[in-house]
Coordinates of C-alpha atoms in Angstrom, one line a residue:
R1 CA 20.4 -50.1 82.3
V2 CA 17.8 -50.4 79.6
S3 CA 17.2 -54.2 79.2
A4 CA 14.4 -54.7 76.7
K5 CA 11.5 -53.2 74.7
V6 CA 8.1 -53.9 76.2
K7 CA 4.5 -52.9 75.2
G8 CA 4.2 -49.2 75.7
G9 CA 7.9 -48.5 76.4
L10 CA 11.1 -50.0 77.8
S11 CA 12.0 -52.1 80.8
A12 CA 15.2 -51.3 82.8
D13 CA 17.2 -52.9 85.6
Y14 CA 18.8 -51.1 88.6
H15 CA 20.9 -53.6 90.6
G16 CA 18.2 -56.3 90.2
L17 CA 15.3 -53.9 90.8
K18 CA 13.0 -53.8 87.7
A19 CA 11.7 -50.6 86.3
F20 CA 9.3 -49.4 83.5
I21 CA 10.0 -46.5 81.2
P22 CA 7.0 -45.2 79.1
G23 CA 8.0 -44.5 75.5
S24 CA 6.9 -40.9 75.7
L25 CA 9.3 -40.3 78.7
M26 CA 12.5 -41.5 77.1
S27 CA 13.5 -38.3 75.2
L28 CA 12.3 -34.8 74.5
Q29 CA 10.9 -35.8 71.1
Q30 CA 8.4 -38.5 70.1
E31 CA 10.4 -41.7 69.7
Y32 CA 9.4 -44.4 67.3
D33 CA 12.6 -46.5 67.4
L34 CA 13.0 -47.5 71.1
E35 CA 15.2 -50.5 70.4
K36 CA 18.3 -48.3 69.9
Y37 CA 18.3 -47.7 73.7
I38 CA 18.6 -51.4 74.7
G39 CA 21.8 -52.2 76.5
Q40 CA 22.7 -48.6 77.2
R41 CA 22.9 -46.9 80.6
F42 CA 21.2 -43.6 81.3
Q43 CA 20.3 -41.4 84.3
F44 CA 16.6 -41.4 85.1
R45 CA 14.3 -39.6 87.5
I46 CA 12.0 -41.8 89.6
I47 CA 8.5 -40.6 89.1
E48 CA 6.7 -43.6 90.8
F49 CA 8.0 -46.2 93.3
N50 CA 6.3 -49.2 94.8
R51 CA 8.3 -50.9 97.6
R52 CA 5.9 -53.8 98.1
R53 CA 5.8 -54.7 94.4
R54 CA 9.5 -54.0 94.0
N55 CA 9.1 -51.9 90.9
M56 CA 9.3 -48.3 89.8
V57 CA 8.5 -46.0 86.8
L58 CA 11.3 -43.8 85.4
S59 CA 11.6 -40.7 83.2
R60 CA 14.7 -39.6 81.3
K61 CA 12.7 -36.7 79.7
A62 CA 12.5 -34.9 83.1
I63 CA 16.3 -34.8 83.3
L64 CA 16.8 -33.6 79.7
E65 CA 14.2 -30.9 80.2
K66 CA 15.9 -29.7 83.3
E67 CA 19.3 -29.5 81.5
R68 CA 17.7 -27.7 78.5
K69 CA 16.1 -25.1 80.8
R70 CA 19.4 -24.4 82.5
V71 CA 21.2 -23.8 79.3
V72 CA 18.4 -21.6 77.9
A73 CA 18.2 -19.6 81.1
E74 CA 21.9 -18.8 81.0
I75 CA 21.7 -17.6 77.4
L76 CA 18.5 -15.5 78.0
Q77 CA 20.2 -13.9 81.0
K78 CA 23.2 -12.9 79.0
L79 CA 21.3 -11.5 75.9
E80 CA 20.1 -7.9 76.0
P81 CA 18.1 -5.9 73.4
G82 CA 20.5 -4.0 71.1
M83 CA 23.1 -6.7 71.0
I84 CA 24.4 -7.6 67.6
V85 CA 25.0 -11.4 67.2
E86 CA 25.9 -13.8 64.4
G87 CA 23.5 -16.7 63.6
C88 CA 22.5 -19.2 61.0
V89 CA 19.1 -19.5 59.3
K90 CA 17.5 -22.7 60.6
N91 CA 14.0 -22.7 59.2
I92 CA 11.8 -20.4 57.0
T93 CA 8.0 -20.0 57.6
D94 CA 5.3 -17.8 56.0
Y95 CA 5.8 -15.1 58.5
G96 CA 9.6 -15.1 58.9
A97 CA 12.7 -17.2 59.6
F98 CA 14.1 -18.9 62.7
V99 CA 17.8 -18.0 63.3
S100 CA 20.0 -20.2 65.5
I101 CA 22.3 -18.1 67.7
E102 CA 24.8 -18.8 70.5
D103 CA 26.4 -21.7 68.7
G104 CA 23.1 -23.2 67.9
R105 CA 21.9 -23.5 71.4
I106 CA 18.8 -21.3 71.1
D107 CA 16.7 -20.0 68.2
G108 CA 15.2 -16.5 67.7
L109 CA 12.5 -15.3 65.3
L110 CA 13.5 -12.9 62.5
H111 CA 10.0 -11.7 61.4
K112 CA 9.6 -10.8 57.7
A113 CA 8.6 -7.2 58.8
D114 CA 12.1 -6.9 60.5
M115 CA 14.1 -8.0 57.5
S116 CA 14.0 -4.8 55.4
W117 CA 12.6 -1.3 55.6
A118 CA 11.0 -2.1 52.2
H119 CA 8.2 -4.6 51.9
V120 CA 9.5 -8.2 51.9
R121 CA 7.2 -10.3 49.6
D122 CA 9.3 -13.4 49.2
I123 CA 11.3 -14.4 52.3
H124 CA 13.2 -17.1 50.3
K125 CA 14.7 -14.3 48.1
F126 CA 15.9 -12.5 51.2
V127 CA 17.3 -15.3 53.3
K128 CA 18.1 -19.0 52.7
V129 CA 18.3 -22.0 55.0
G130 CA 21.8 -22.5 56.2
E131 CA 22.9 -19.0 55.4
A132 CA 25.0 -17.1 58.0
V133 CA 23.4 -13.7 59.0
T134 CA 24.2 -10.8 61.3
V135 CA 21.2 -9.8 63.4
K136 CA 20.2 -7.4 66.1
V137 CA 18.5 -8.5 69.3
L138 CA 15.2 -6.6 69.5
N139 CA 13.5 -8.2 72.5
V140 CA 14.2 -10.9 75.0
D141 CA 11.1 -12.5 76.7
R142 CA 12.7 -14.6 79.5
D143 CA 9.3 -15.7 80.9
H144 CA 8.3 -17.3 77.6
E145 CA 11.8 -18.0 76.3
K146 CA 11.3 -16.0 73.1
I147 CA 13.9 -13.9 71.3
S148 CA 13.0 -11.3 68.5
L149 CA 15.7 -10.5 66.0
G150 CA 16.0 -7.9 63.2
I151 CA 18.2 -7.1 60.2
K152 CA 16.7 -3.8 59.0
Q153 CA 17.4 -2.3 62.5
L154 CA 21.1 -2.5 61.6
N155 CA 20.5 0.6 59.3
N156 CA 18.7 3.9 59.8
D157 CA 14.9 4.1 59.0
P158 CA 14.5 5.9 55.6
W159 CA 11.0 7.1 56.6
L160 CA 12.5 9.4 59.2
T161 CA 13.8 11.6 56.5
I162 CA 11.0 11.2 54.0
D163 CA 10.2 15.0 53.9
E164 CA 13.7 15.6 52.6
K165 CA 13.3 13.1 49.7
L166 CA 9.8 13.6 48.5
R167 CA 7.2 16.4 48.3
V168 CA 3.4 16.2 47.4
G169 CA 2.8 17.3 43.8
E170 CA 6.2 16.5 42.4
V171 CA 6.7 14.0 39.5
V172 CA 9.4 11.4 40.2
K173 CA 10.7 8.3 38.6
G174 CA 10.4 4.9 40.3
S175 CA 10.8 1.2 39.8
V176 CA 7.7 -1.1 39.8
K177 CA 8.3 -3.7 42.5
N178 CA 5.0 -5.5 42.8
I179 CA 1.7 -5.7 40.8
T180 CA -1.6 -6.7 42.4
H181 CA -5.2 -6.7 41.1
F182 CA -5.8 -3.3 42.8
G183 CA -2.6 -1.5 41.7
A184 CA 1.2 -1.4 41.5
F185 CA 3.8 -0.7 44.2
V186 CA 6.6 1.6 43.0
E187 CA 9.9 2.1 44.8
V188 CA 10.6 5.9 44.7
A189 CA 13.6 5.8 47.1
D190 CA 15.7 3.2 48.8
G191 CA 13.4 1.2 51.1
I192 CA 10.4 3.5 50.3
E193 CA 7.5 2.3 48.2
G194 CA 4.2 4.0 47.1
L195 CA 1.0 2.6 45.7
V196 CA -0.4 3.6 42.3
H197 CA -4.0 2.5 42.6
I198 CA -5.6 1.0 39.4
S199 CA -8.0 4.0 39.3
D200 CA -5.0 6.3 39.1
M201 CA -3.4 4.7 36.0
S202 CA -5.3 6.2 33.1
W203 CA -7.9 8.9 32.5
T204 CA -9.4 7.3 29.4
E205 CA -8.6 3.6 29.2
R206 CA -10.5 0.9 31.1
I207 CA -7.8 -0.9 33.0
R208 CA -8.9 -4.4 34.0
H209 CA -5.6 -5.3 35.6
P210 CA -2.5 -3.1 36.3
K211 CA -0.3 -5.6 34.3
E212 CA -1.8 -4.0 31.2
V213 CA -0.1 -0.8 32.0
C214 CA 3.2 -1.7 33.7
T215 CA 5.6 -4.6 34.4
I216 CA 7.9 -5.6 37.3
D217 CA 11.2 -3.6 37.4
E218 CA 9.8 -1.1 34.8
I219 CA 10.9 2.5 35.4
V220 CA 7.8 4.8 35.4
D221 CA 6.9 8.5 35.9
V222 CA 4.6 9.0 38.9
K223 CA 3.1 12.0 40.7
V224 CA 3.2 12.1 44.5
L225 CA -0.4 12.5 45.6
N226 CA -0.1 12.1 49.4
I227 CA 2.4 11.2 52.0
D228 CA 1.5 9.7 55.4
P229 CA 4.7 9.2 57.4
D230 CA 2.8 7.8 60.5
E231 CA 1.1 5.1 58.4
R232 CA 4.2 4.7 56.1
K233 CA 2.0 5.1 53.1
I234 CA 2.5 7.1 49.8
A235 CA -0.2 7.5 47.2
L236 CA 1.1 7.9 43.7
G237 CA -0.6 8.5 40.3
M238 CA 0.3 7.8 36.7
K239 CA -2.6 9.5 35.0
Q240 CA -2.1 12.7 37.1
V241 CA 1.0 13.4 35.1
H242 CA -1.3 14.4 32.2
P243 CA -4.5 16.7 32.2
D244 CA -8.0 15.1 32.7
P245 CA -10.2 15.2 29.5
W246 CA -13.4 14.8 31.7
S247 CA -13.1 18.2 33.3
L248 CA -15.5 19.9 30.8
V249 CA -18.0 17.1 30.3
R250 CA -20.9 18.9 32.2
E251 CA -20.4 22.0 30.2
E252 CA -20.5 20.2 26.8
Y253 CA -23.4 17.6 27.4
Q254 CA -26.8 17.6 29.1
I255 CA -28.9 14.7 30.5
G256 CA -31.7 13.9 28.0
E257 CA -29.7 15.2 25.0
V258 CA -29.5 13.1 21.9
V259 CA -25.9 13.0 20.5
T260 CA -24.0 11.2 17.9
G261 CA -21.0 9.0 18.8
S262 CA -18.7 6.3 17.4
V263 CA -19.0 2.7 18.6
K264 CA -15.6 2.1 20.2
N265 CA -15.9 -1.3 21.7
L266 CA -18.5 -4.1 22.1
A267 CA -18.6 -6.2 25.3
D268 CA -21.0 -8.9 26.6
F269 CA -22.7 -6.4 28.8
G270 CA -23.0 -3.5 26.4
A271 CA -21.3 -1.1 23.9
F272 CA -18.9 1.7 24.6
V273 CA -19.5 4.8 22.5
E274 CA -16.8 7.6 22.2
L275 CA -18.4 11.0 22.4
K276 CA -15.1 12.9 22.0
E277 CA -11.5 11.9 22.4
G278 CA -10.9 10.4 25.8
V279 CA -14.6 10.5 26.8
E280 CA -16.7 7.3 26.4
G281 CA -20.2 6.4 27.5
L282 CA -21.8 3.0 28.0
I283 CA -24.9 1.7 26.3
H284 CA -25.9 -1.2 28.6
I285 CA -27.2 -4.3 26.8
S286 CA -30.6 -3.7 28.5
D287 CA -30.8 -0.2 26.8
L288 CA -30.3 -1.4 23.2
S289 CA -33.9 -2.4 22.3
W290 CA -37.4 -2.2 23.8
V291 CA -38.4 -5.5 22.1
G292 CA -36.7 -8.8 21.7
R293 CA -33.9 -10.2 23.8
V294 CA -30.5 -8.9 22.7
K295 CA -28.0 -11.7 23.2
H296 CA -25.0 -9.6 22.3
P297 CA -24.6 -5.9 21.3
S298 CA -23.1 -7.1 18.0
D299 CA -26.7 -8.2 17.0
I300 CA -27.5 -4.5 16.7
L301 CA -24.3 -2.4 16.5
V302 CA -21.0 -2.6 14.6
A303 CA -17.7 -1.6 16.1
G304 CA -16.5 1.6 14.4
G305 CA -20.0 2.7 13.2
E306 CA -21.8 5.9 14.2
V307 CA -24.9 5.8 16.3
E308 CA -27.4 8.3 17.8
V309 CA -27.9 7.9 21.6
K310 CA -29.6 9.6 24.4
I311 CA -27.6 10.7 27.5
L312 CA -29.3 9.0 30.5
D313 CA -27.0 10.0 33.3
M314 CA -23.5 11.6 33.8
D315 CA -21.0 11.1 36.6
P316 CA -17.8 12.9 35.4
E317 CA -16.1 12.6 38.8
N318 CA -16.2 8.8 38.4
K319 CA -15.7 8.9 34.6
K320 CA -19.1 7.5 33.7
I321 CA -21.8 8.4 31.2
S322 CA -24.9 6.2 30.8
L323 CA -26.3 6.2 27.2
G324 CA -29.4 4.7 25.7
L325 CA -30.3 3.5 22.2
K326 CA -33.8 2.3 22.7
Q327 CA -34.8 5.6 24.6
V328 CA -34.6 7.5 21.3
N329 CA -38.0 5.8 20.4
P330 CA -41.2 5.2 22.5
D331 CA -41.6 2.0 24.6
P332 CA -44.1 -0.5 23.2
W333 CA -44.3 -2.4 26.5
E334 CA -46.4 0.3 28.2
L335 CA -49.7 -1.5 27.3
A336 CA -48.4 -5.1 27.5
E337 CA -50.4 -6.0 30.6
D338 CA -53.6 -4.7 29.0
N339 CA -53.1 -6.5 25.7
Y340 CA -51.9 -9.9 27.1
I341 CA -54.0 -11.2 30.0
P342 CA -52.8 -14.5 31.7
G343 CA -54.9 -17.4 30.6
T344 CA -55.8 -16.1 27.2
I345 CA -54.7 -17.8 24.0
V346 CA -52.8 -15.7 21.4
R347 CA -51.2 -16.3 18.1
G348 CA -47.6 -15.5 17.2
K349 CA -44.6 -16.4 15.0
V350 CA -41.6 -18.4 16.2
K351 CA -38.8 -15.8 16.1
K352 CA -35.8 -17.7 17.6
L353 CA -35.0 -21.1 19.0
T354 CA -32.5 -21.5 21.9
D355 CA -31.4 -24.4 24.2
F356 CA -33.9 -23.2 26.9
G357 CA -36.9 -22.5 24.8
A358 CA -38.5 -20.6 21.9
F359 CA -39.1 -16.9 21.5
I360 CA -42.5 -16.1 20.0
E361 CA -43.0 -12.7 18.3
L362 CA -46.4 -11.1 19.1
K363 CA -47.9 -7.9 17.8
D364 CA -45.9 -4.6 18.1
G365 CA -42.7 -6.6 18.0
I366 CA -43.0 -7.8 21.6
E367 CA -41.6 -11.3 22.2
G368 CA -42.7 -13.9 24.7
L369 CA -40.8 -17.0 25.8
V370 CA -42.1 -20.6 25.7
H371 CA -39.6 -22.2 28.2
I372 CA -38.4 -25.7 27.3
S373 CA -40.2 -27.0 30.4
D374 CA -43.6 -25.7 29.0
F375 CA -43.6 -27.7 25.8
S376 CA -44.9 -31.1 27.1
W377 CA -46.3 -32.6 30.3
T378 CA -45.1 -36.1 29.6
E379 CA -41.9 -35.9 27.5
R380 CA -38.5 -34.5 28.4
V381 CA -37.9 -31.9 25.7
E382 CA -34.2 -31.8 24.7
S383 CA -34.6 -29.4 21.8
P384 CA -37.4 -26.9 21.1
G385 CA -36.7 -27.6 17.4
D386 CA -38.4 -31.0 17.8
Y387 CA -41.7 -29.2 18.2
V388 CA -41.5 -25.9 16.4
V389 CA -39.4 -24.3 13.7
E390 CA -38.4 -20.6 13.1
G391 CA -41.1 -18.7 11.1
Q392 CA -43.9 -21.1 12.2
D393 CA -47.2 -19.6 13.4
V394 CA -48.3 -21.1 16.7
D395 CA -51.1 -20.7 19.3
V396 CA -49.9 -20.3 22.8
K397 CA -51.4 -19.6 26.2
V398 CA -50.3 -16.5 28.2
L399 CA -48.9 -17.6 31.6
E400 CA -47.4 -14.4 33.1
V401 CA -46.8 -10.8 32.1
N402 CA -44.2 -8.7 33.8
R403 CA -44.1 -5.2 32.3
T404 CA -41.3 -4.0 34.7
E405 CA -39.0 -6.8 33.6
R406 CA -40.3 -6.8 30.0
R407 CA -41.1 -10.5 30.1
I408 CA -44.0 -12.6 28.9
S409 CA -44.2 -16.3 29.7
L410 CA -46.1 -18.5 27.2
G411 CA -47.0 -22.1 27.3
L412 CA -47.8 -24.9 24.8
K413 CA -48.3 -27.8 27.2
Q414 CA -50.9 -25.9 29.3
M415 CA -53.5 -26.7 26.6
G416 CA -53.7 -30.3 28.0
E417 CA -54.2 -32.0 31.4
E418 CA -51.2 -32.4 33.7
P419 CA -50.0 -35.9 34.6
W420 CA -48.7 -34.8 38.0
I421 CA -52.2 -34.6 39.5
D422 CA -52.0 -38.2 40.9
V423 CA -48.3 -38.4 41.7
T424 CA -48.5 -38.1 45.5
N425 CA -51.0 -41.0 45.7
K426 CA -49.1 -43.3 43.4
F427 CA -45.6 -42.7 44.9
P428 CA -45.8 -41.9 48.6
I429 CA -42.7 -41.0 50.5
G430 CA -40.7 -44.1 51.5
T431 CA -41.8 -46.1 48.4
T432 CA -39.1 -48.3 46.8
L433 CA -39.4 -48.6 43.0
E434 CA -37.5 -48.9 39.8
G435 CA -37.0 -46.2 37.2
K436 CA -35.0 -45.4 34.1
V437 CA -32.1 -42.9 34.0
T438 CA -33.0 -40.3 31.4
K439 CA -30.4 -37.6 31.9
L440 CA -27.1 -37.0 33.8
T441 CA -26.0 -33.6 35.1
N442 CA -23.2 -32.4 37.3
F443 CA -25.4 -32.5 40.4
G444 CA -27.3 -35.8 39.8
A445 CA -29.3 -38.1 37.6
F446 CA -32.9 -37.7 36.5
V447 CA -34.9 -40.9 36.8
E448 CA -38.2 -41.5 35.0
I449 CA -40.6 -43.3 37.4
D450 CA -43.7 -42.9 35.4
K451 CA -44.6 -41.5 31.9
G452 CA -43.9 -37.8 32.1
V453 CA -42.9 -37.9 35.7
E454 CA -39.2 -37.7 36.7
G455 CA -37.4 -37.5 40.0
L456 CA -33.9 -36.3 40.8
L457 CA -31.3 -38.7 42.3
H458 CA -28.9 -36.2 43.7
V459 CA -25.1 -37.0 43.6
S460 CA -25.0 -36.9 47.4
D461 CA -27.6 -39.7 47.6
F462 CA -25.7 -42.4 45.8
S463 CA -23.5 -43.7 48.6
W464 CA -23.1 -43.4 52.4
T465 CA -19.3 -43.8 52.3
E466 CA -18.0 -42.8 48.8
R467 CA -17.6 -39.3 47.5
V468 CA -19.4 -39.4 44.1
N469 CA -18.2 -36.4 42.0
H470 CA -20.4 -37.1 39.0
P471 CA -23.3 -39.5 38.6
N472 CA -21.6 -41.2 35.6
E473 CA -19.4 -42.9 38.1
K474 CA -22.4 -45.0 39.2
V475 CA -25.0 -45.0 36.4
A476 CA -25.4 -44.3 32.7
E477 CA -28.4 -43.0 30.6
G478 CA -30.8 -45.8 29.9
D479 CA -29.9 -47.8 33.1
V480 CA -32.8 -49.2 35.2
V481 CA -32.2 -48.5 38.9
S482 CA -33.9 -49.1 42.2
V483 CA -34.6 -46.0 44.2
K484 CA -36.5 -44.8 47.2
V485 CA -38.8 -41.8 47.2
L486 CA -37.4 -39.3 49.7
D487 CA -39.5 -36.2 49.2
I488 CA -42.3 -34.8 46.9
N489 CA -42.7 -31.1 46.1
Y490 CA -45.9 -31.0 44.2
K491 CA -45.9 -27.2 43.9
D492 CA -42.5 -27.1 42.1
R493 CA -43.0 -30.5 40.4
K494 CA -40.0 -32.1 42.0
I495 CA -39.3 -35.5 43.4
S496 CA -36.2 -36.4 45.4
L497 CA -34.9 -39.9 45.1
G498 CA -32.2 -41.9 46.8
V499 CA -30.1 -45.0 46.3
K500 CA -28.0 -45.1 49.5
Q501 CA -31.2 -45.0 51.6
L502 CA -32.0 -48.6 50.4
D503 CA -29.2 -49.8 52.8
N504 CA -28.4 -49.1 56.5
D505 CA -26.1 -46.2 57.3
P506 CA -22.6 -47.6 57.9
L507 CA -21.9 -44.8 60.4
G508 CA -24.7 -46.2 62.7
D509 CA -23.3 -49.7 62.3
F510 CA -19.8 -48.5 63.2
L511 CA -21.0 -46.8 66.3
M512 CA -22.8 -49.9 67.5
K513 CA -19.5 -51.8 67.5
H514 CA -17.2 -48.8 68.4
P515 CA -19.0 -46.3 70.7
V516 CA -17.4 -43.1 71.9
N517 CA -14.2 -43.7 74.1
S518 CA -13.5 -47.0 72.5
V519 CA -10.3 -47.8 70.7
T520 CA -10.1 -49.3 67.2
Q521 CA -7.7 -49.6 64.3
G522 CA -7.7 -47.6 61.1
E523 CA -5.5 -46.7 58.1
V524 CA -4.2 -43.2 57.3
S525 CA -6.0 -42.3 54.0
S526 CA -4.8 -38.6 53.6
I527 CA -2.8 -36.0 55.4
T528 CA -3.5 -32.2 55.6
D529 CA -2.0 -29.2 57.3
F530 CA -4.5 -29.5 60.2
G531 CA -4.4 -33.3 60.7
A532 CA -5.0 -36.7 59.1
F533 CA -8.1 -38.6 57.8
I534 CA -8.3 -42.2 59.0
K535 CA -10.2 -44.8 57.1
L536 CA -12.2 -47.0 59.5
E537 CA -14.3 -50.1 59.4
G538 CA -17.2 -49.9 56.9
G539 CA -15.5 -47.5 54.6
I540 CA -16.2 -44.4 56.7
E541 CA -13.5 -41.8 57.6
G542 CA -12.7 -39.9 60.8
L543 CA -10.4 -36.9 61.4
V544 CA -7.4 -36.9 63.8
H545 CA -6.5 -33.2 64.5
S546 CA -2.8 -32.3 64.5
S547 CA -3.0 -31.8 68.3
Q548 CA -4.2 -35.4 68.8
I549 CA -1.5 -37.2 66.8
A550 CA 1.4 -37.3 69.3
Q551 CA 2.4 -35.8 72.7
T552 CA 5.2 -33.8 71.0
R553 CA 4.7 -31.0 68.5
G554 CA 5.3 -31.7 64.8
R555 CA 3.7 -31.4 61.4
P556 CA 1.2 -34.2 60.5
E557 CA 3.3 -35.3 57.5
E558 CA 6.3 -35.7 59.8
L559 CA 4.5 -37.9 62.3
L560 CA 2.3 -40.1 59.9
A561 CA 2.4 -41.6 56.5
V562 CA -0.4 -42.5 54.1
G563 CA -1.3 -46.2 54.4
Q564 CA 0.0 -46.5 57.9
K565 CA -2.0 -48.6 60.4
V566 CA -2.8 -46.8 63.6
D567 CA -4.8 -47.3 66.8
V568 CA -7.3 -44.5 67.3
K569 CA -9.7 -43.6 70.1
V570 CA -13.2 -42.4 69.2
L571 CA -13.6 -39.0 70.9
D572 CA -16.8 -37.6 69.5
V573 CA -19.4 -38.2 66.7
D574 CA -21.6 -35.7 64.9
R575 CA -24.3 -37.7 63.2
K576 CA -25.9 -34.8 61.5
E577 CA -22.6 -33.6 59.9
R578 CA -21.3 -37.2 59.6
R579 CA -18.1 -36.4 61.3
I580 CA -16.0 -38.6 63.6
R581 CA -13.3 -37.0 65.8
L582 CA -10.4 -39.4 66.6
S583 CA -7.2 -39.4 68.7
I584 CA -4.0 -41.4 68.1
R585 CA -2.4 -39.7 71.1
Q586 CA -5.1 -40.7 73.6
A587 CA -5.1 -44.3 72.2
K588 CA -1.4 -44.5 72.8
E589 CA -1.8 -43.1 76.3
D590 CA -4.5 -45.7 77.1
E591 CA -2.1 -48.4 75.7
E592 CA 0.7 -47.2 78.0
R593 CA -1.7 -47.2 80.9
R594 CA -2.9 -50.7 80.2
A595 CA 0.8 -51.8 79.7
Y596 CA 1.7 -50.4 83.1
E597 CA -1.3 -52.0 84.8
Q598 CA -0.4 -55.4 83.1
Y599 CA 3.2 -55.0 84.3
T600 CA 2.2 -54.4 87.9
K601 CA -0.2 -57.3 87.8
S602 CA 2.6 -59.6 86.5
V603 CA 4.8 -58.5 89.4
D604 CA 2.0 -59.3 92.0
S605 CA 1.3 -62.6 90.4
A606 CA 5.0 -63.7 90.6
A607 CA 5.0 -62.8 94.3
E608 CA 1.9 -64.9 94.9
V609 CA 3.3 -67.9 93.1
S610 CA 6.4 -67.8 95.3
I611 CA 4.4 -67.8 98.5
G612 CA 2.2 -70.7 97.1
D613 CA 5.2 -72.9 96.5
V614 CA 6.3 -72.5 100.1
L615 CA 2.9 -73.3 101.5
G616 CA 2.4 -76.2 99.1
S617 CA 5.6 -77.8 100.3
Q618 CA 4.7 -77.5 104.0
L619 CA 1.2 -78.9 103.3
K620 CA 2.6 -82.0 101.6
D621 CA 4.9 -82.8 104.5
A622 CA 2.0 -82.5 106.9
L623 CA -0.1 -84.8 104.9
K624 CA 2.6 -87.4 104.7
E625 CA 3.0 -87.3 108.4
A626 CA -0.8 -87.7 108.9
V627 CA -0.9 -90.7 106.6
K628 CA 1.9 -92.4 108.4
E629 CA 0.2 -91.9 111.8
E630 CA -3.1 -93.3 110.4
D631 CA -1.3 -96.4 109.1
E632 CA 0.3 -97.0 112.4

């Protein structure tokens, strides 16, 4: 008879003999409400007995498991592959559905691949929880107590007679069943689908996604390109219903030939030019002009206008023709390395201002770039327009010439002396100093520590414990902050700064108080498919994997709740990755072990007290007798 709830489980009484029942051994599932068993009588198996201490440890779970195995064994022995049984859908997963059969005494798996001869994309549209279904037993694994079920096996396989229904080369009608980024699946017969690849949808149009051509349940004409009964695959084509306009391209055009075409479409990367109906070529943005940086084809071309282009390359098999506009005229960059030597000073005109710098037009129409970082040594340049204006004549220094990439780097600040020369001496690594926040970005904050010298306070160096998504959560432009110098890269003119490094690492403080194998308390902060994150002392977090939550299986969200206080055991710590691996299950097992040890100690102590009372009474009588004799 269960008499009371104790730490770690329940206490029971068997004709005056005390017993301990661990909470995990009371039932087949993890129990959280043990008080419901108080006052009831159950059958238990004795798993530990101590005659001297007059106590024992019991398990009800062992009896329940034995009965369950007996029932399952009887059912498995009766079931045979090929049997048709009635069942009820109990649960649906990503890979199939579990069906309860034999009056709900055992479950079998109905895999999604065994639901229909056609592809099952949404299980919930095929079966529903609680629905009665007729299934066929496919396999019975008595050793592992697994049953495989099927519905499609109740009907004949349509692929066995595919040769009677379809022939390669014929055009048939079909219904679009699914659309993906690479094509559309079309049902051409009951239970039989074929794939129309995106490349087989149009001879002339550029299809970015199949949904531009067809919709779900639409009836379309397709041509059977290939049938593979062994792989159960059919290749279909939409464009093959009509002739290919690219078949005579090599006879009509030659590489190197200059032709006239109509600008069909403008894209960010170039312009499509129609040479004849159904045949287009691409002028890549890099082939529009020898000089200047073309931001968009619309700067030079107009949709619908005629243009002379040179054929650079042809690939009719892949429906591609490469065209060039700049190749019609000679390249002025051929002598750029001879005319512009790095270190020389040249004069040019400001052609265009951008957010990242200013383009300077030099002789022969060639343009060079003064990057925004090359305007000033000491000031942070937000806009090139603060220094130069379009049309202004300026003297600049040639920094680098790359004829292959058609790029000339120019500089304005290189006329003066650089303030970075003495940075490493003034701000050695480890120095703590104050600076002013000058700019916030998604990845951190720039802090000015000296005139013209800035360092980066990365978003990951704000806090040891908090996840800072943006620096504006901690600082604002104009704030004066204390920082520590973490690293100096003189070559790239970069300084790494940190705020969290001003304080001790809370992970180290936590491990001083709670080393590996110790038990502490935490709070469930979030739950995922693979476990739960526990907030610990000092604001740090640790992970309890789903296998370490409880002794029984279950999803983390079924076993825990956000905000719940739990005891956890520290299993492992990765200081480099700042990860702590925890276990609720092992902490509970340790608690049950300590509870049992405490219980046995209390039984021993009670026995010792009883013996002490007897000896004490005898000693008192002896002392009284001795005093009496002494008095006489």
